[in-house]
Amino acid sequence: MKPLRILSLLALSASLTFAADWPQWRGKDRKDHSPDTSTLVPWPEKGPERLWMYESAGSGYSGPSIVGGQLFTMGAWEDAEHVLCIDIKTGKKVWSTPLEERIYNNKWGNGPRCTPTIDGDRAYALTGNGTLGCLNIKDGKVIWKVDLIKDLGGKLQGWGYTESVLVDGDKVICTPGGSKGTMAALDKMTGKLIWQSKDLKDEAQYSSPILVEHGGKRQYVQLISKRVFGADAENGNILWEAPFPGKTAVIPTPIYQDGHVYVTAGYGVGGRLFKLNGEPKLVYEGPKMENHHGGVILHDGKLYGHSGKGGWTCQDFMTGEALWQDKSFGKGCCSFVAGHLVCVDENNGNVALVEASPAGWKEKSRFTLDPQTKIRKPDGRIWTHPVILDGRLYLRDQDLIYCYNVKAK
């Protein structure tokens, strides 16, 4: 074989081996931006081609993490909450492991809410009742477990534990809340406690932490009901905190950029931007982006997401100005890919491809999930966020996981 041909094959092999991954909630950096640089625009009239549908994921709102050609998520069946691994080429189960022999139950839907975090050959997952487990991704074997309530003094909230834990270096970061400390760091190999933020003892909410490098400090930024804060990565000491008027439930993940932290919540609360410079300074606050739990995306200095006050909204990150609002598509969640938003209507399963533009709602395509689950509770909705990776769109409605071809032609 000619040397040039050998080099070409090696290059192709490398590109396949080192394809981009989606190792955790909202992707590699928790910004909910797909690494795909192109996507199919528009979709076919009846929607993109469905490559496969997995029908036995159980109940729950856990999203997908995708690493090394395998999809990891969680679901509840047979009186247990399981971690599930699926081959993304075939849509077939590789393994499933019960992490906790009971199921979190409430009227909005039973089962886990956490998206597993994949780090090396391990998966880290949290049940709705607060069991945090580490599993081997090859066979699903449980390596260790920690109970956020019994071991870390946490308190179960009305919608269960919904956090997707963060892995940073040798630590797993979680938010048990309660009298022993709001945030905790565990040794990722053993589950042993490294530190717990004893100078902050607020109860947990439903948001997931992000990793931030600011002012020469590595820190974990988290949003709880009455404050947003940054904890020192080394020891859990609270580096800063700022008030937040949370009500009922505080859910969306914080956003950090250029020394600023943006947080938002539903139930009439809205968004706030803080500048981190010594004591956090409030830049603005207001109801324009009152995001319930569908998530907010930052792209080119603009925030995109659904607001309880005005519908789908584009807001200037630095000024808080609402550039447009639109109610032509229902409330739901979204993710970002190649200059576009993929939005999911939580009520009817409509899925829209929308250009992420400060000039207005520019819808390119729309289709409806079909079939839809038969096990969703009456008060439940389609709340699992979409993921787009390597030209594939992954969606979930309880026991049904869908994979669509959205690769650019």
Coordinates of C-alpha atoms in Angstrom, one line a residue:
M1 CA 0.0 0.0 0.0
K2 CA 1.3 3.5 -0.9
P3 CA 2.5 5.7 2.0
L4 CA 0.0 8.4 1.1
R5 CA -2.9 5.9 1.2
I6 CA -1.7 4.6 4.6
L7 CA -1.5 8.2 6.0
S8 CA -5.0 8.9 4.7
L9 CA -6.4 5.8 6.4
L10 CA -4.6 6.7 9.6
A11 CA -6.1 10.2 9.5
L12 CA -9.6 8.8 9.0
S13 CA -9.1 6.3 11.8
A14 CA -8.0 9.1 14.1
S15 CA -11.0 11.3 13.2
L16 CA -13.4 8.4 14.0
T17 CA -11.6 7.5 17.3
F18 CA -11.5 11.0 18.6
A19 CA -15.0 12.2 17.6
A20 CA -16.4 14.8 19.9
D21 CA -18.3 13.7 23.0
W22 CA -21.1 15.0 25.1
P23 CA -19.9 13.8 28.5
Q24 CA -22.3 15.5 30.9
W25 CA -25.3 17.8 31.4
R26 CA -25.3 20.6 28.8
G27 CA -22.1 19.2 27.2
K28 CA -18.4 19.5 27.8
D29 CA -18.4 23.0 29.3
R30 CA -22.1 23.0 30.5
K31 CA -23.0 25.8 28.0
D32 CA -25.3 23.5 25.9
H33 CA -23.4 24.2 22.6
S34 CA -23.0 21.2 20.3
P35 CA -19.5 20.8 19.0
D36 CA -21.0 20.2 15.5
T37 CA -20.0 23.0 13.1
S38 CA -22.8 22.3 10.6
T39 CA -26.3 20.8 10.8
L40 CA -29.1 19.9 8.4
V41 CA -31.1 23.1 7.4
P42 CA -34.0 22.8 6.7
W43 CA -35.3 19.5 7.9
P44 CA -37.5 17.4 5.6
E45 CA -41.2 18.3 5.7
K46 CA -42.1 15.4 8.0
G47 CA -39.0 15.8 10.1
P48 CA -35.5 14.3 9.9
E49 CA -34.9 10.6 9.3
R50 CA -35.3 8.6 12.5
L51 CA -32.4 6.2 12.8
W52 CA -33.7 4.3 15.8
M53 CA -36.0 4.5 18.8
Y54 CA -35.2 2.8 22.1
E55 CA -38.5 1.9 23.9
S56 CA -37.5 0.6 27.4
A57 CA -35.8 3.6 29.1
G58 CA -38.3 3.6 31.9
S59 CA -39.8 6.7 33.6
G60 CA -37.8 9.8 34.4
Y61 CA -36.4 13.0 32.9
S62 CA -32.7 12.1 32.7
G63 CA -30.9 13.3 29.6
P64 CA -28.2 11.6 27.5
S65 CA -24.4 11.8 27.9
I66 CA -22.6 10.4 24.9
V67 CA -19.0 9.1 25.0
G68 CA -17.1 6.7 22.8
G69 CA -20.1 5.6 20.8
Q70 CA -22.3 4.9 23.8
L71 CA -25.2 6.8 25.3
F72 CA -25.7 6.9 29.1
T73 CA -28.9 7.9 30.8
M74 CA -31.1 6.9 33.7
G75 CA -34.6 5.5 34.1
A76 CA -36.9 3.9 36.6
W77 CA -38.4 0.4 36.3
E78 CA -38.9 -2.8 38.4
D79 CA -38.9 -0.8 41.6
A80 CA -35.4 0.6 41.1
E81 CA -33.7 3.6 39.4
H82 CA -31.2 2.4 36.8
V83 CA -28.2 3.7 34.9
L84 CA -28.6 2.7 31.3
C85 CA -26.0 2.3 28.5
I86 CA -27.1 2.2 24.8
D87 CA -25.0 1.6 21.6
I88 CA -25.6 4.8 19.5
K89 CA -25.1 2.9 16.2
T90 CA -27.7 0.3 16.8
G91 CA -30.0 1.8 19.5
K92 CA -29.6 -1.4 21.5
K93 CA -29.0 -1.8 25.2
V94 CA -25.4 -2.6 26.2
W95 CA -26.2 -2.8 30.0
S96 CA -28.4 -1.5 32.7
T97 CA -27.6 -1.4 36.4
P98 CA -30.0 -0.6 39.4
L99 CA -28.4 2.2 41.4
E100 CA -31.0 2.4 44.1
E101 CA -33.7 -0.2 44.9
R102 CA -36.5 2.3 45.2
I103 CA -38.0 5.0 42.9
Y104 CA -38.5 8.7 43.5
N105 CA -42.2 9.4 43.1
N106 CA -44.3 12.5 42.6
K107 CA -47.3 13.7 40.6
W108 CA -45.2 15.3 37.9
G109 CA -43.4 12.1 37.0
N110 CA -41.5 9.3 38.8
G111 CA -37.8 8.4 38.5
P112 CA -34.4 10.1 38.1
R113 CA -33.8 13.6 36.9
C114 CA -30.0 13.5 36.7
T115 CA -28.0 13.3 33.5
P116 CA -24.9 11.0 34.2
T117 CA -21.5 12.5 34.1
I118 CA -18.8 10.5 32.2
D119 CA -15.2 10.8 33.2
G120 CA -12.7 8.3 31.8
D121 CA -14.0 4.8 32.4
R122 CA -16.5 5.9 35.0
A123 CA -20.0 7.2 35.1
Y124 CA -21.4 9.3 38.0
A125 CA -25.1 9.4 38.5
L126 CA -27.6 10.6 41.1
T127 CA -31.0 9.1 41.9
G128 CA -34.1 11.2 42.6
N129 CA -33.9 10.2 46.3
G130 CA -30.2 11.2 46.6
T131 CA -28.0 8.2 46.0
L132 CA -24.9 9.2 44.2
G133 CA -23.1 6.3 42.5
C134 CA -19.9 5.7 40.5
L135 CA -20.1 2.9 37.9
N136 CA -17.7 1.3 35.4
I137 CA -18.9 2.3 31.9
K138 CA -17.7 -0.9 30.4
D139 CA -20.1 -3.2 32.3
G140 CA -22.1 -1.0 34.6
K141 CA -20.6 -2.4 37.8
V142 CA -21.2 -0.1 40.8
I143 CA -17.8 1.0 42.3
W144 CA -19.1 3.1 45.2
K145 CA -22.2 4.8 46.5
V146 CA -22.9 7.8 48.8
D147 CA -26.2 8.8 50.2
L148 CA -26.6 12.7 50.1
I149 CA -29.1 12.6 52.9
K150 CA -27.7 10.0 55.3
D151 CA -24.0 10.6 54.6
L152 CA -23.9 14.3 53.8
G153 CA -26.8 15.8 55.8
G154 CA -28.9 16.7 52.8
K155 CA -32.6 17.2 52.6
L156 CA -34.9 16.0 49.9
Q157 CA -36.8 18.7 48.2
G158 CA -40.3 18.6 46.7
W159 CA -39.1 17.6 43.2
G160 CA -36.3 15.3 44.4
Y161 CA -32.6 15.6 43.6
T162 CA -32.3 16.9 40.0
E163 CA -28.7 18.0 40.0
S164 CA -26.2 16.5 37.4
V165 CA -23.0 16.3 39.4
L166 CA -19.8 17.9 38.2
V167 CA -16.4 16.1 37.9
D168 CA -13.3 18.3 38.2
G169 CA -9.9 16.7 38.5
D170 CA -10.0 14.2 41.3
K171 CA -13.3 15.5 42.7
V172 CA -17.0 15.0 42.2
I173 CA -19.0 18.1 43.1
C174 CA -22.5 17.8 44.4
T175 CA -25.1 19.9 46.3
P176 CA -26.7 17.9 49.1
G177 CA -27.8 21.1 51.0
G178 CA -28.5 21.0 54.7
S179 CA -26.8 21.4 58.1
K180 CA -23.5 19.9 57.1
G181 CA -22.9 22.2 54.2
T182 CA -24.7 23.1 51.0
M183 CA -22.0 21.9 48.6
A184 CA -19.6 18.9 48.9
A185 CA -16.6 17.5 47.1
L186 CA -16.0 13.7 47.1
D187 CA -13.0 11.8 45.9
K188 CA -14.0 10.5 42.5
M189 CA -12.2 7.2 42.9
T190 CA -13.5 6.3 46.4
G191 CA -16.5 8.5 47.2
K192 CA -14.8 9.7 50.4
L193 CA -15.6 13.3 51.5
I194 CA -12.8 15.8 50.7
W195 CA -14.7 18.9 51.9
Q196 CA -18.1 20.3 52.6
S197 CA -19.0 24.0 52.5
K198 CA -19.9 24.4 56.2
D199 CA -20.1 28.2 56.1
L200 CA -23.1 27.9 53.8
K201 CA -25.9 25.6 55.0
D202 CA -28.8 26.4 52.7
E203 CA -31.0 23.6 51.4
A204 CA -30.4 22.4 47.8
Q205 CA -32.5 23.4 44.9
Y206 CA -32.6 21.9 41.4
S207 CA -29.8 23.6 39.5
S208 CA -26.4 22.1 38.5
P209 CA -23.0 23.7 39.3
I210 CA -20.5 25.0 36.7
L211 CA -16.7 25.3 36.9
V212 CA -15.3 28.8 36.7
E213 CA -11.8 30.3 36.6
H214 CA -12.0 33.9 37.9
G215 CA -9.6 36.2 39.7
G216 CA -7.0 33.5 39.9
K217 CA -9.4 31.1 41.7
R218 CA -10.8 27.9 40.5
Q219 CA -14.4 27.8 41.8
Y220 CA -17.8 26.1 41.5
V221 CA -20.7 28.4 40.9
Q222 CA -24.1 27.2 42.0
L223 CA -27.6 28.7 42.3
I224 CA -29.9 27.9 45.2
S225 CA -33.1 29.5 46.4
K226 CA -31.9 32.7 48.0
R227 CA -28.4 33.2 46.7
V228 CA -25.9 32.4 43.9
F229 CA -22.4 31.7 45.1
G230 CA -18.9 30.6 44.2
A231 CA -17.1 27.9 46.3
D232 CA -13.3 27.6 46.3
A233 CA -12.4 24.4 44.5
E234 CA -9.6 23.6 47.0
N235 CA -11.5 23.7 50.2
G236 CA -15.1 24.6 49.6
N237 CA -14.8 28.0 51.3
I238 CA -17.4 30.5 49.9
L239 CA -15.5 33.1 47.9
W240 CA -18.5 35.2 47.1
E241 CA -22.3 35.2 47.2
A242 CA -25.1 37.4 46.0
P243 CA -28.8 37.5 46.9
F244 CA -31.4 35.9 44.6
P245 CA -35.2 36.1 45.1
G246 CA -36.0 32.4 44.3
K247 CA -39.5 31.1 44.7
T248 CA -41.0 27.6 44.7
A249 CA -38.2 26.1 42.6
V250 CA -34.9 27.4 41.2
I251 CA -33.7 25.2 38.3
P252 CA -31.7 26.7 35.4
T253 CA -27.9 26.2 35.3
P254 CA -25.8 29.4 35.8
I255 CA -24.0 31.0 32.9
Y256 CA -20.5 32.5 33.2
Q257 CA -18.7 34.8 30.7
D258 CA -15.9 37.4 31.1
G259 CA -16.2 37.9 34.8
H260 CA -20.0 37.9 34.8
V261 CA -22.5 35.4 36.1
Y262 CA -26.1 35.2 34.8
V263 CA -28.8 33.3 36.7
T264 CA -32.6 33.1 36.2
A265 CA -35.6 31.3 37.5
G266 CA -39.4 30.9 36.9
Y267 CA -42.4 31.6 39.1
G268 CA -42.2 35.4 38.5
V269 CA -38.5 35.7 39.5
G270 CA -36.7 36.4 36.2
G271 CA -33.0 37.0 35.5
R272 CA -30.0 38.7 37.1
L273 CA -26.5 39.5 35.9
F274 CA -23.6 39.9 38.4
K275 CA -20.1 41.3 37.8
L276 CA -17.5 39.4 39.9
N277 CA -15.1 42.0 41.1
G278 CA -14.5 41.8 44.8
E279 CA -18.1 41.8 46.1
P280 CA -20.5 40.8 43.3
K281 CA -22.1 43.8 41.7
L282 CA -25.7 43.6 40.3
V283 CA -25.6 44.8 36.7
Y284 CA -29.3 44.3 36.0
E285 CA -32.4 42.4 37.0
G286 CA -35.8 41.9 35.5
P287 CA -38.6 39.6 34.4
K288 CA -37.8 39.5 30.6
M289 CA -36.1 36.1 30.9
E290 CA -38.2 34.2 33.4
N291 CA -36.9 30.8 32.6
H292 CA -38.7 27.9 34.3
H293 CA -36.5 24.8 33.5
G294 CA -36.0 24.8 29.8
G295 CA -32.5 26.3 30.0
V296 CA -30.9 29.5 28.6
I297 CA -28.3 29.5 25.8
L298 CA -25.6 32.2 25.4
H299 CA -24.5 32.9 21.8
D300 CA -22.6 35.9 20.5
G301 CA -23.5 38.0 23.5
K302 CA -27.2 37.1 23.3
L303 CA -29.3 34.9 25.6
Y304 CA -31.9 32.6 24.1
G305 CA -34.6 30.7 26.0
H306 CA -38.3 30.6 26.9
S307 CA -39.7 33.1 29.3
G308 CA -42.9 32.9 31.3
K309 CA -43.3 36.6 30.6
G310 CA -43.4 36.9 26.8
G311 CA -42.6 33.5 25.3
W312 CA -39.3 32.7 23.5
T313 CA -36.9 35.5 24.2
C314 CA -33.6 37.0 23.0
Q315 CA -31.9 39.1 25.7
D316 CA -28.7 41.0 25.5
F317 CA -26.3 39.4 28.0
M318 CA -24.6 42.6 29.1
T319 CA -27.6 45.0 29.2
G320 CA -30.6 42.8 29.9
E321 CA -32.5 44.4 27.0
A322 CA -35.1 42.1 25.5
L323 CA -34.4 42.3 21.7
W324 CA -37.5 40.2 20.8
Q325 CA -40.1 37.9 22.3
D326 CA -42.3 35.4 20.4
K327 CA -45.2 33.1 21.3
S328 CA -45.5 31.2 18.0
F329 CA -43.9 28.1 19.6
G330 CA -44.9 26.7 23.0
K331 CA -42.9 26.6 26.3
G332 CA -40.0 24.2 26.5
C333 CA -36.3 23.5 26.4
C334 CA -33.6 24.1 23.8
S335 CA -30.0 23.3 22.8
F336 CA -27.6 25.0 20.4
V337 CA -26.0 23.7 17.2
A338 CA -24.2 25.6 14.4
G339 CA -26.0 28.9 14.7
H340 CA -29.3 27.4 15.4
L341 CA -31.6 26.4 18.4
V342 CA -33.4 23.1 18.6
C343 CA -36.5 23.8 20.7
V344 CA -38.9 21.2 22.1
D345 CA -42.5 22.1 23.1
E346 CA -43.1 20.4 26.4
N347 CA -46.8 20.1 25.9
N348 CA -47.2 18.5 22.4
G349 CA -43.8 17.2 21.4
N350 CA -43.3 19.7 18.6
V351 CA -39.6 20.1 17.7
A352 CA -38.4 23.3 16.0
L353 CA -35.1 24.3 14.3
V354 CA -34.7 28.1 14.7
E355 CA -31.9 30.4 13.7
A356 CA -30.3 32.0 16.7
S357 CA -30.6 35.6 15.6
P358 CA -31.1 38.9 17.5
A359 CA -33.4 39.9 14.6
G360 CA -36.3 37.7 15.7
W361 CA -37.7 34.2 15.8
K362 CA -36.6 32.6 12.5
E363 CA -38.0 29.2 12.4
K364 CA -36.6 26.9 9.7
S365 CA -38.4 23.6 10.3
R366 CA -40.8 21.8 12.6
F367 CA -42.0 18.3 13.3
T368 CA -43.8 16.4 16.0
L369 CA -42.5 13.5 18.0
D370 CA -44.3 10.3 17.0
P371 CA -45.0 8.0 18.8
Q372 CA -45.1 9.6 22.2
T373 CA -45.0 7.8 25.6
K374 CA -48.0 6.2 27.2
I375 CA -46.5 6.2 30.7
R376 CA -46.2 9.9 31.3
K377 CA -48.2 11.2 34.3
P378 CA -51.0 13.7 33.6
D379 CA -49.1 16.5 35.2
G380 CA -45.8 15.5 33.5
R381 CA -44.5 17.0 30.2
I382 CA -41.7 16.4 27.7
W383 CA -39.0 17.9 29.9
T384 CA -35.8 16.1 28.8
H385 CA -33.4 18.5 26.9
P386 CA -32.3 17.7 23.4
V387 CA -28.7 16.8 22.5
I388 CA -27.1 17.2 19.1
L389 CA -23.8 15.4 18.4
D390 CA -22.0 14.1 15.3
G391 CA -25.0 14.8 13.1
R392 CA -27.5 13.1 15.3
L393 CA -30.4 14.6 17.3
Y394 CA -31.3 12.8 20.5
L395 CA -34.7 13.3 22.2
R396 CA -36.5 11.6 25.0
D397 CA -40.1 11.2 26.2
Q398 CA -39.9 9.0 29.3
D399 CA -39.4 5.4 28.2
L400 CA -38.8 6.5 24.6
I401 CA -35.4 7.7 23.4
Y402 CA -35.2 8.8 19.7
C403 CA -32.2 9.3 17.5
Y404 CA -32.6 11.4 14.3
N405 CA -30.2 12.1 11.4
V406 CA -29.5 15.8 11.2
K407 CA -26.2 15.6 9.5
A408 CA -25.6 18.4 6.9
K409 CA -25.8 17.2 3.3

